[in-house]
Coordinates of C-alpha atoms in Angstrom, one line a residue:
X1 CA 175.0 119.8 2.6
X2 CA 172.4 117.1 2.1
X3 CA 168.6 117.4 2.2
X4 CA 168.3 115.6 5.9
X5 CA 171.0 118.8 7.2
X6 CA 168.7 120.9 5.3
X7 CA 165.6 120.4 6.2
X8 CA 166.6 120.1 9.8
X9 CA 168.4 123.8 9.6
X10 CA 165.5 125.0 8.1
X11 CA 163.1 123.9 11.0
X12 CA 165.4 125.3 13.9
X13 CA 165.1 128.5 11.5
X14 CA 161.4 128.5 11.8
X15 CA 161.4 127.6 15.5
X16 CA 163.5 130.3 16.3
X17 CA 161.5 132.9 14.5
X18 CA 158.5 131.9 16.3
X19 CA 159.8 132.6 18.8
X20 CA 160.7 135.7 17.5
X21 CA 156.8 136.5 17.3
X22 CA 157.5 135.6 13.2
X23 CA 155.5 133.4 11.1
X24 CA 157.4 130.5 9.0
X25 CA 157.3 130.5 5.3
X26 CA 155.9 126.6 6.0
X27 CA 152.0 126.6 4.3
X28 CA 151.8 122.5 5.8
X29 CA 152.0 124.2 9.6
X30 CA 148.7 122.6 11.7
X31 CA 146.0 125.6 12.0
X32 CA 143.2 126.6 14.6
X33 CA 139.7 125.5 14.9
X34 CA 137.2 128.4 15.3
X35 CA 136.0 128.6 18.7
X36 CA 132.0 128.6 18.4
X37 CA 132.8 124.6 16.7
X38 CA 134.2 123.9 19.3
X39 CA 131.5 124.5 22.0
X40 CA 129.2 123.4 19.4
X41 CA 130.8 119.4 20.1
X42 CA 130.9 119.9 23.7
X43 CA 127.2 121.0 23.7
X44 CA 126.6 117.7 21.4
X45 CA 128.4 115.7 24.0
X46 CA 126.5 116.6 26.9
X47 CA 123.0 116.3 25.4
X48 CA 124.4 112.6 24.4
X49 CA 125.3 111.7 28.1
X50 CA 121.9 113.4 29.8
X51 CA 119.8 111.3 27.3
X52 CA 121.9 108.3 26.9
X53 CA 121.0 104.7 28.2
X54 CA 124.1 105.1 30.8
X55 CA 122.9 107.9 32.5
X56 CA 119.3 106.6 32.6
X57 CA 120.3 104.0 34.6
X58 CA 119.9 105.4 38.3
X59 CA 123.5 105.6 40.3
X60 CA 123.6 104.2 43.1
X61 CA 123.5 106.1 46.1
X62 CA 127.2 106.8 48.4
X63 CA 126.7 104.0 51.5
X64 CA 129.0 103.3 54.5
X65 CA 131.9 101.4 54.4
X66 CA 130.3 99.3 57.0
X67 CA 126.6 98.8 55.5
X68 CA 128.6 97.9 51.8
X69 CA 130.6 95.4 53.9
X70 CA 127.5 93.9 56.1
X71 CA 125.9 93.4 52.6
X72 CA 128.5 91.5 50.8
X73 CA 128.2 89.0 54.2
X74 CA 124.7 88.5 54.0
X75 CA 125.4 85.3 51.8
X76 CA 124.8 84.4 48.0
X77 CA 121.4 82.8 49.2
X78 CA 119.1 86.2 48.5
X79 CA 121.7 87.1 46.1
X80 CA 120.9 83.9 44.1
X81 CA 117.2 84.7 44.7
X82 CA 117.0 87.8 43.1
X83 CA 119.4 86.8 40.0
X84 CA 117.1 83.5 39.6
X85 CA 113.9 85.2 39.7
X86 CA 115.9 87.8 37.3
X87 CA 116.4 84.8 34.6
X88 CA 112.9 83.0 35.4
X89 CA 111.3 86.3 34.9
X90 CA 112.6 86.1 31.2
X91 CA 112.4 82.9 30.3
X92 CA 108.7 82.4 30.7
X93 CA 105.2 82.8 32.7
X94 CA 106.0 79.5 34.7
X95 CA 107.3 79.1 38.1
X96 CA 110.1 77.5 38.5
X97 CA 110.2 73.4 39.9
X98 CA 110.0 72.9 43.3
X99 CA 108.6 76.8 43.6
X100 CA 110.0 79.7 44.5
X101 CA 112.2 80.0 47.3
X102 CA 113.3 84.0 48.4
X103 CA 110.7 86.0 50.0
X104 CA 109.3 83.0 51.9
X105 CA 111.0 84.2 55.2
X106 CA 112.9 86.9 56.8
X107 CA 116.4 85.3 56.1
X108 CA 117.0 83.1 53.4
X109 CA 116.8 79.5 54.2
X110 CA 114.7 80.8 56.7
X111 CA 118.0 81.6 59.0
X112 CA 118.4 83.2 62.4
X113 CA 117.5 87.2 62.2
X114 CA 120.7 89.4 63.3
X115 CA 119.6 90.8 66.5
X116 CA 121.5 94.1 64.9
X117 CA 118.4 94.1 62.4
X118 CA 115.8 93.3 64.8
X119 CA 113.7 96.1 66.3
X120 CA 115.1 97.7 69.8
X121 CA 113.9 95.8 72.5
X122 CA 114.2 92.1 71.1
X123 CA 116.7 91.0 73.9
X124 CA 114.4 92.0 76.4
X125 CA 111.4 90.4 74.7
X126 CA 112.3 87.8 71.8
X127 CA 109.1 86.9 71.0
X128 CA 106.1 89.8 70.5
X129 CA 103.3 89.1 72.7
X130 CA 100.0 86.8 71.2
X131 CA 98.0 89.5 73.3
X132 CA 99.4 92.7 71.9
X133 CA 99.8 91.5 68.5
X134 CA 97.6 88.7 67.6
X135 CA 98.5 85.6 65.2
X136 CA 99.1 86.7 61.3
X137 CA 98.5 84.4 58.2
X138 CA 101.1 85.3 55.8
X139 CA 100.1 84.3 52.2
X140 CA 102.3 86.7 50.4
X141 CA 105.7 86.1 48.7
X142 CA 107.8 89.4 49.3
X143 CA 111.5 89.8 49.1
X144 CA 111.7 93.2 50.9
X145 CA 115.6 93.3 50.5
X146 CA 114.6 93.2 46.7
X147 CA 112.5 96.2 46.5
X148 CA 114.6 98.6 48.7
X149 CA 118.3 97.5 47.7
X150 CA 117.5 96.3 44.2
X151 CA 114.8 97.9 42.9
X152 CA 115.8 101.1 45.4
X153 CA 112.1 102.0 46.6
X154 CA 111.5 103.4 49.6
X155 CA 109.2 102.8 52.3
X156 CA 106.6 104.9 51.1
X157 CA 106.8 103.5 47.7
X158 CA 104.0 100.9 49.7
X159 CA 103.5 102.1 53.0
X160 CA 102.4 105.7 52.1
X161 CA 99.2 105.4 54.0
X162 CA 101.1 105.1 57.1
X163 CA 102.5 108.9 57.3
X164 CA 98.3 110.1 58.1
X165 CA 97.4 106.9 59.6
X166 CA 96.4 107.8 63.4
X167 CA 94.8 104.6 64.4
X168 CA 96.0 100.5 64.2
X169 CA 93.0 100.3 62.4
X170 CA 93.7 102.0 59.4
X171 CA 95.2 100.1 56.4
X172 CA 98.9 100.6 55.8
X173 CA 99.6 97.5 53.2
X174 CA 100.0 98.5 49.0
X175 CA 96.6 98.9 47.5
X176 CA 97.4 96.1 44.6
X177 CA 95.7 98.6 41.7
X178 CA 97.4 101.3 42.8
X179 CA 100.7 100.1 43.2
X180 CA 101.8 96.7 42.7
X181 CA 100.0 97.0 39.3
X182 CA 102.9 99.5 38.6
X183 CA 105.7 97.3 38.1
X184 CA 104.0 94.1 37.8
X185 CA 102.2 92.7 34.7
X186 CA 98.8 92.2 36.7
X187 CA 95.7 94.0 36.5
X188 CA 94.0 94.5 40.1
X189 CA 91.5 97.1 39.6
X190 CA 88.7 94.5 40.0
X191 CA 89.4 92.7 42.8
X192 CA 87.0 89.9 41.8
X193 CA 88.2 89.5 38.5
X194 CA 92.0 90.4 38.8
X195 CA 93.7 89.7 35.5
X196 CA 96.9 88.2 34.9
X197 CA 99.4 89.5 32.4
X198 CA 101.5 87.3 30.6
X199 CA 105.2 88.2 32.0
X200 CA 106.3 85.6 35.0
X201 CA 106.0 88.8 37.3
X202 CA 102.1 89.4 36.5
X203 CA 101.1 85.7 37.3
X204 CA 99.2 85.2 40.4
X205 CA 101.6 82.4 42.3
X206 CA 104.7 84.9 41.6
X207 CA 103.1 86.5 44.7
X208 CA 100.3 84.5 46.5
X209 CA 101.4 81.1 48.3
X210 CA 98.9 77.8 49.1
X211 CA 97.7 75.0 46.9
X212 CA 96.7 76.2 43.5
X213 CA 97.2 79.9 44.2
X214 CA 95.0 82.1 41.4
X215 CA 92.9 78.8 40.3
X216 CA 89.7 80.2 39.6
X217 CA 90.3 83.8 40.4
X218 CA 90.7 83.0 44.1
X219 CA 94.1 83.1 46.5
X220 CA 94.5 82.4 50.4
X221 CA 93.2 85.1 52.5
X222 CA 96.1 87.4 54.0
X223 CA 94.7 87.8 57.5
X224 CA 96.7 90.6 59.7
X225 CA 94.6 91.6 63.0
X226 CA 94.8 94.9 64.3
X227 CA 97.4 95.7 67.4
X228 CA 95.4 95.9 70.3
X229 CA 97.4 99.1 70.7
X230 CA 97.3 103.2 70.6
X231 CA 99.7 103.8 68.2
X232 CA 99.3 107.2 65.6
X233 CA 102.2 106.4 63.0
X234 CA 101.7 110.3 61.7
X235 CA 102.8 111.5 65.0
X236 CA 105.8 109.5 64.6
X237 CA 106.8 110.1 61.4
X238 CA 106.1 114.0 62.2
X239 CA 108.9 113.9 65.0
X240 CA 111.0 112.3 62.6
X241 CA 111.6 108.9 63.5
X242 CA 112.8 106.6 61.0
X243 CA 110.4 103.4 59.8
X244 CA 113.7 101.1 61.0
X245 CA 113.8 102.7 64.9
X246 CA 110.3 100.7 65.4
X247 CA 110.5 98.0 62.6
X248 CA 114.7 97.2 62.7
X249 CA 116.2 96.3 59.7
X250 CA 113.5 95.7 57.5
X251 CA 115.4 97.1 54.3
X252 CA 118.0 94.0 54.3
X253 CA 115.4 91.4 55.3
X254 CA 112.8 89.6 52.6
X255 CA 109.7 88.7 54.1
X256 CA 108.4 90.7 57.2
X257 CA 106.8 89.1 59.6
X258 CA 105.2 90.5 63.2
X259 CA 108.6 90.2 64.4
X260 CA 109.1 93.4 63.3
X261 CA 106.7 94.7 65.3
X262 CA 107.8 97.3 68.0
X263 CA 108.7 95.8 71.5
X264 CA 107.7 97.8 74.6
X265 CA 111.0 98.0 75.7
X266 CA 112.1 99.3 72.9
X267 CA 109.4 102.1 73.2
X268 CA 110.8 102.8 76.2
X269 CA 113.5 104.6 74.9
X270 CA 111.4 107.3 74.4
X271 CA 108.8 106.9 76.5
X272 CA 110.5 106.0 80.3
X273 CA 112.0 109.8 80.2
X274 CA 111.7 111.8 82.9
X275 CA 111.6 115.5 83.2
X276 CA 112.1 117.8 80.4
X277 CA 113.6 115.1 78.4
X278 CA 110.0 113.3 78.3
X279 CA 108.8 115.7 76.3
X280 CA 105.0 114.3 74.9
X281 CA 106.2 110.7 75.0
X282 CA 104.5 109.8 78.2
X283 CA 104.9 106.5 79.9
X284 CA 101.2 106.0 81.2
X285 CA 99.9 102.6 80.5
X286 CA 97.2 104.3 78.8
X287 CA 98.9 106.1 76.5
X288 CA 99.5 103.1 74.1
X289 CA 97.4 100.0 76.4
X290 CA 93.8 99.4 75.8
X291 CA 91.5 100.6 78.6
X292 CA 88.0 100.0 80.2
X293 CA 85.4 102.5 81.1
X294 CA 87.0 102.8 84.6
X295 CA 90.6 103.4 83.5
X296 CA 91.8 99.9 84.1
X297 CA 93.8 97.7 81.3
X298 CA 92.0 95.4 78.8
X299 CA 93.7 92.4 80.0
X300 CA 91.4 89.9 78.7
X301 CA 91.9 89.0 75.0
X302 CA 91.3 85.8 72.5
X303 CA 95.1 84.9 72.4
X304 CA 94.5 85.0 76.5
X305 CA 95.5 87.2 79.4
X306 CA 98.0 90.5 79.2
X307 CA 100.6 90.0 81.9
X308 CA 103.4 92.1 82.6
X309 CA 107.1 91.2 81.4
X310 CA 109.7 90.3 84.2
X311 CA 111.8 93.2 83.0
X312 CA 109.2 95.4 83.9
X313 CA 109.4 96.2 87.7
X314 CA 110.2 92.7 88.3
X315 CA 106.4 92.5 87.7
X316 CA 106.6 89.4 85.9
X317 CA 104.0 86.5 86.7
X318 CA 106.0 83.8 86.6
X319 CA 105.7 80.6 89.3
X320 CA 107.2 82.4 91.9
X321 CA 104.9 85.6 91.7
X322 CA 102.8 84.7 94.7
X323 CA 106.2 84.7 96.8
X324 CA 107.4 88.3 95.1
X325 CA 104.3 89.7 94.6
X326 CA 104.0 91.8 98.3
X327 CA 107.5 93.5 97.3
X328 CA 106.5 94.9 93.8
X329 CA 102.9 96.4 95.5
X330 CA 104.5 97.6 98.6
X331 CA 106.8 99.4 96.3
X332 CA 103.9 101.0 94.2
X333 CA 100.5 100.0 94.3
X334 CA 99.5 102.2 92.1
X335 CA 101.2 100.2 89.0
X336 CA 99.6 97.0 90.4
X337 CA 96.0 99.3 90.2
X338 CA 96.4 99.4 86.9
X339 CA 94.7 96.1 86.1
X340 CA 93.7 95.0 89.2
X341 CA 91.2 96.6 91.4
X342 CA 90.9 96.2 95.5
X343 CA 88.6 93.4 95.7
X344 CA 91.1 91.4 93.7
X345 CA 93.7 91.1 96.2
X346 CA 90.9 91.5 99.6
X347 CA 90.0 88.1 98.4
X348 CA 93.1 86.5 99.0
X349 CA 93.8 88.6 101.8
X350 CA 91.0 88.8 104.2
X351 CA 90.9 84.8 104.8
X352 CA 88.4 83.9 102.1
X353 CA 90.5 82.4 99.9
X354 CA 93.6 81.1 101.6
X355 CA 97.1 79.7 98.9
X356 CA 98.2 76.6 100.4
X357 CA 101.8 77.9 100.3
X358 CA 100.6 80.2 102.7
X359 CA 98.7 78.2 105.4
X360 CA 99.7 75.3 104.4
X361 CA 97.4 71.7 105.7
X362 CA 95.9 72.0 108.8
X363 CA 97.1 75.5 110.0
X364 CA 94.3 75.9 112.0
X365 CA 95.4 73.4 114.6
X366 CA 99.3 75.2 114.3
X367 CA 98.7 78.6 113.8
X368 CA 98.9 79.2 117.8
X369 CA 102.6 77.9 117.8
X370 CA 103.0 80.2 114.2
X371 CA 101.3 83.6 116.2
X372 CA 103.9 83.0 119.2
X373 CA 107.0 82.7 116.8
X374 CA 105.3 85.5 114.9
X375 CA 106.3 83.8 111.5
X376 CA 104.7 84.1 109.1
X377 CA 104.1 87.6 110.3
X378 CA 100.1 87.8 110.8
X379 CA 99.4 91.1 111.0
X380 CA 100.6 91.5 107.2
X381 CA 97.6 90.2 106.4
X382 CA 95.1 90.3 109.2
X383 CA 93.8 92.3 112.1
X384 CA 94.6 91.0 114.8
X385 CA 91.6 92.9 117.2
X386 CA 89.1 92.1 114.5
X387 CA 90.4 88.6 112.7
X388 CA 91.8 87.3 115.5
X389 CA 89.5 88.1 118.9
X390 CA 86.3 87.4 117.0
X391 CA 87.4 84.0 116.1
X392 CA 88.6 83.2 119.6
X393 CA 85.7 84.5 120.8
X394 CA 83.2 82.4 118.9
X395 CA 85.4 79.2 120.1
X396 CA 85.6 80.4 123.4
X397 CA 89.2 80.5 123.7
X398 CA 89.3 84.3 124.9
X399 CA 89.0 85.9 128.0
X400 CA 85.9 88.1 127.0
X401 CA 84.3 85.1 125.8
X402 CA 81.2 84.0 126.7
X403 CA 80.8 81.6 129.1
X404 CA 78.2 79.1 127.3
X405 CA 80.8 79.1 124.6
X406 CA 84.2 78.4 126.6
X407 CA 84.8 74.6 126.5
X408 CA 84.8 72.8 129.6
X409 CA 88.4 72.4 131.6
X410 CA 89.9 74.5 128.9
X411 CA 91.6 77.8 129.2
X412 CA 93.4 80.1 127.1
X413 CA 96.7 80.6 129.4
X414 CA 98.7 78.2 131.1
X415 CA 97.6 77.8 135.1
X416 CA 99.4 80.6 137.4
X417 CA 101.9 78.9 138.6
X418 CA 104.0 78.6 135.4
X419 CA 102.4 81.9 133.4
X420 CA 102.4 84.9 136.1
X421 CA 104.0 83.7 139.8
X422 CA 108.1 83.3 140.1
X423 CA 110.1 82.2 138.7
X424 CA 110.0 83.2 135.7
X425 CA 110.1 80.0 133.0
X426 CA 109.8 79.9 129.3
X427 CA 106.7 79.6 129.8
X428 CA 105.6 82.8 131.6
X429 CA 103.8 86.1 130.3
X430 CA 107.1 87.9 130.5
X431 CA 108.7 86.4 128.3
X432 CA 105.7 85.8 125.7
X433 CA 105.3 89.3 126.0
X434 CA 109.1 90.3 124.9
X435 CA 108.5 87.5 122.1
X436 CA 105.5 88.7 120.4
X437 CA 103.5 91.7 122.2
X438 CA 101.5 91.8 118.9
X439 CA 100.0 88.4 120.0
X440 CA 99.2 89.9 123.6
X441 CA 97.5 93.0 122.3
X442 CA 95.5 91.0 119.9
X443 CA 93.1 90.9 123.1
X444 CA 94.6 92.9 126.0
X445 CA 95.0 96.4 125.8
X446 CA 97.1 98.7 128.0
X447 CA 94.5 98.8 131.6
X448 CA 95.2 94.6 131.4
X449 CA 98.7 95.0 132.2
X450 CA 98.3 98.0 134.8
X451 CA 96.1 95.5 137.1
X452 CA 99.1 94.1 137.8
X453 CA 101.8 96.4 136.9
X454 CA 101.3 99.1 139.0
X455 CA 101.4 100.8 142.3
X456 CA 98.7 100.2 144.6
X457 CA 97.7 104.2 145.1
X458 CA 98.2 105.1 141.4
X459 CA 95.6 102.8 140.0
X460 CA 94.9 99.7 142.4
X461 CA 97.8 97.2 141.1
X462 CA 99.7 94.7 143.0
X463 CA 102.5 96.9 143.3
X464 CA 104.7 95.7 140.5
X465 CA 106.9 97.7 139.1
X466 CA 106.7 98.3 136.1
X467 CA 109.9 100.2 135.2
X468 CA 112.8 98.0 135.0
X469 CA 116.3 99.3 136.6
X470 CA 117.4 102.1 134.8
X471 CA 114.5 103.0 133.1
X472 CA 114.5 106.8 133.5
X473 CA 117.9 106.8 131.7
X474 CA 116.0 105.8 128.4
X475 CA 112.3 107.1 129.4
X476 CA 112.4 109.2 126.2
X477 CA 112.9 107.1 123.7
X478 CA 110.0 104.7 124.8
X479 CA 108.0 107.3 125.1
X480 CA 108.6 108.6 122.1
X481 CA 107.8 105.6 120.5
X482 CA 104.3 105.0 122.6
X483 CA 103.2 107.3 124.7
X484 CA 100.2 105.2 125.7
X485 CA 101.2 103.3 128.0
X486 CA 103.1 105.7 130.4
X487 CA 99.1 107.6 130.4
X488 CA 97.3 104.5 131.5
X489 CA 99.1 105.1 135.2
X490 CA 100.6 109.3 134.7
X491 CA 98.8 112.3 134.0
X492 CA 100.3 114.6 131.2
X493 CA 101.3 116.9 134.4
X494 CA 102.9 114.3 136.4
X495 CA 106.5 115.7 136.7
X496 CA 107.8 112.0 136.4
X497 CA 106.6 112.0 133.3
X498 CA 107.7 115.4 132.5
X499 CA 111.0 114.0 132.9
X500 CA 110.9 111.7 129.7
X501 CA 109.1 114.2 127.7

């Protein structure tokens, strides 16, 4: 048998008796490690991964599909921003030629803003009002997207002051010593004699913009005027709303500008609930809105005059306002109160001050043909037994006038013959009266008609009747409707009158 036969005989021998629960005769057979070297190694190994530069390096937090996606869109501009501020950082304390370039503007290249990423309530108001949020001066170079996605900071990284802040007053930016000084080779504890490190990152035009930013210890002034607002952030933040469901998207933008700010639309999310549902966020101007000592808006600011959006009640105060206007108060003049007081619109609307849209040239000369037509409608706006009668009385063209005052051969009705006898024309009071009885009552009241309209035992009329045919059928309704006239002639007892009762 040879040695190949041999060997291989003798291993199935020894496999066999192990499994036979008996040990080979083989000494070169592998053998076991002890168990406490083992754990020993594994120990080893995980104090080398807790403290090793891989696991220093912070992992990046599980995102959406979606938000992962919407990033890898956003273009290799800011992309190319961060990596070349990345390589200028190292290479020296200079700025690059031509400048920087990310952190200049919201988008890079200074591109249209998603409305996606724009706070609730852009559609309905695109650009923030002058009035509510005055003009900024933006002399900083920020890349937001930088410090949030790259650098993963968070919002109160820099805004801490926000989450106590109860007034627009209060200062919300980074205190430079306290926290840009952090990460950036600067030295801001002095504010008049900030010292610059030597890394890129510490140098003052890395950050301040204008003409020979940092030359003699000076920069442009950053200039952001308060909102001329109510606004407590703390209450906000305490009910748990997020920094973006005021500000948008700020986390994938660079620079912020006040196109971040809130829109009042967007406000009204919360605060246009009704019921239970409205909770504290209540929808009185005055809860955010400026007021005066008598509960009216501040409308009157430097950047000019607050005025209502068009989305708002149809309240806008656009060209066509004075035409729309008598819609929106007649629907609630309460909301038109709250800027305006009474006096404001009594000067339009007791005569003093008359729009030419209104009474246009010389309506004076036409308005008789206007009252008869009853267009426009004059009692909208005037009182007809004040407005009207006095001024026909003081030219003499009413039938209480004076007589020193009535002009000579003039007379306020056509002659008899074509205003009261038969036949009736288009001419006669019958007819004027069915046309417009407002212009009649403007100076008769119901005893001028019963001279004439009435029997001659009831109350000393010519005997005209004043019912037409078939008037008891429908007695009620009229007299439903004015009972006045049926008591000028019949006495609450008369049983005629009963009859329509």
């Amino acid at each position: 048998m040879s040695e190949d036969r041999m060997d291989a005989g003798q291993d199935g021998g020894r496999v066999d008796a192990g499994q036979d629960g008996r040990r080979g005769p083989r000494r070169s057979e592998a053998r076991f490690v002890p168990g406490w070297v083992a754990i020993v190694a594994c120990l080893g190994a995980l104090a080398l991964a807790i403290v090793g530069p891989e696991a220093a390096a912070q992992p990046k937090p599980s995102a959406a599909a979606e938000d992962e996606s919407e990033e890898a869109a956003e273009g290799e501009d800011g992309a190319e921003g961060d990596a070349e501020e990345g390589a200028q950082g190292e290479a020296g304390a200079k700025p690059p030629p031509g400048g920087y370039t990310s952190g200049l503007h919201p988008m890079p290249g200074d591109a249209e803003v998603p409305l996606a990423w724009m706070p609730p309530g852009t559609s309905a108001t695109p650009i923030p009002s002058d009035e509510i949020y005055p003009p900024q001066t933006l002399t900083i170079r920020f890349n937001h997207k930088k410090h949030v996605k790259g650098l993963r900071q968070t919002c109160k990284s820099c805004h801490a002051a926000a989450y106590t802040s109860n007034a627009v007053s209060d200062r919300l930016l980074p205190r430079p010593g306290e926290t840009c000084d952090n990460c950036h080779d600067v030295d801001h504890s002095d504010l008049t004699q900030v010292k610059a490190g030597t890394n890129e990152n510490g140098q003052c035009a890395y950050c301040h913009i204008g003409e020979d930013a940092g030359n003699g210890g000076k920069v442009a002034p950053l200039v952001l005027p308060h909102a001329n607002l109510r606004f407590p952030h703390q209450k906000h933040v305490g009910r748990n709303m997020k920094c973006s469901q005021c500000h948008g998207r700020v986390d994938r933008l660079e620079l912020a500008t006040r196109e971040q700010l809130p829109r009042m639309a967007g406000c009204f999310s919360c605060h246009n609930m009704s019921g239970a549902a409205q909770g504290d966020a209540k929808s009185d101007c005055d809860v955010c809105h400026l007021t005066r000592p008598d509960g009216r808006l501040v409308t009157a600011f430097a950047t000019g005059d607050l005025l209502p959006p068009r989305w708002l009640h149809n309240a806008g105060h656009t060209p066509d306002w004075l035409e729309r206007h008598k819609q929106i108060a007649a629907n609630d003049s309460a909301f038109c109160g709250t800027c305006h007081t009474d006096n404001y619109c009594t000067d339009c609307h007791d005569g003093k001050v008359r729009p030419r849209n209104v009474h246009p040239n010389d309506f004076l000369s036409m308005h008789a043909q206007a009252a008869r037509q009853d267009n426009p409608r004059c009692v909208s706006c005037h009182q007809q037994q004040t407005f009207c009668a006095d001024c026909h009385r003081r030219t003499g063209v009413a039938r209480d006038a004076p007589s020193a005052t009535r002009p000579a051969g003039r007379r306020f009705h056509p002659p008899p013959a074509e205003w009261t006898n038969a036949p009736r024309s288009a001419k006669h009071h019958a007819w004027e009266a069915e046309r417009n009885l407002n212009a009649c009552v403007s100076c008769h009241t119901e005893r001028d008609c019963a001279t004439c309209h009435a029997t001659r035992g009831a109350s000393g009329g010519q005997g005209l009747n004043p019912h037409p045919l078939g008037f008891e059928s429908k007695c009620k309704t009229a007299f439903s409707r004015n009972p006045r006239p049926c008591l000028v002639c019949h006495q609450s007892s008369d049983t005629f009158l009963q009859r329509c009762q």
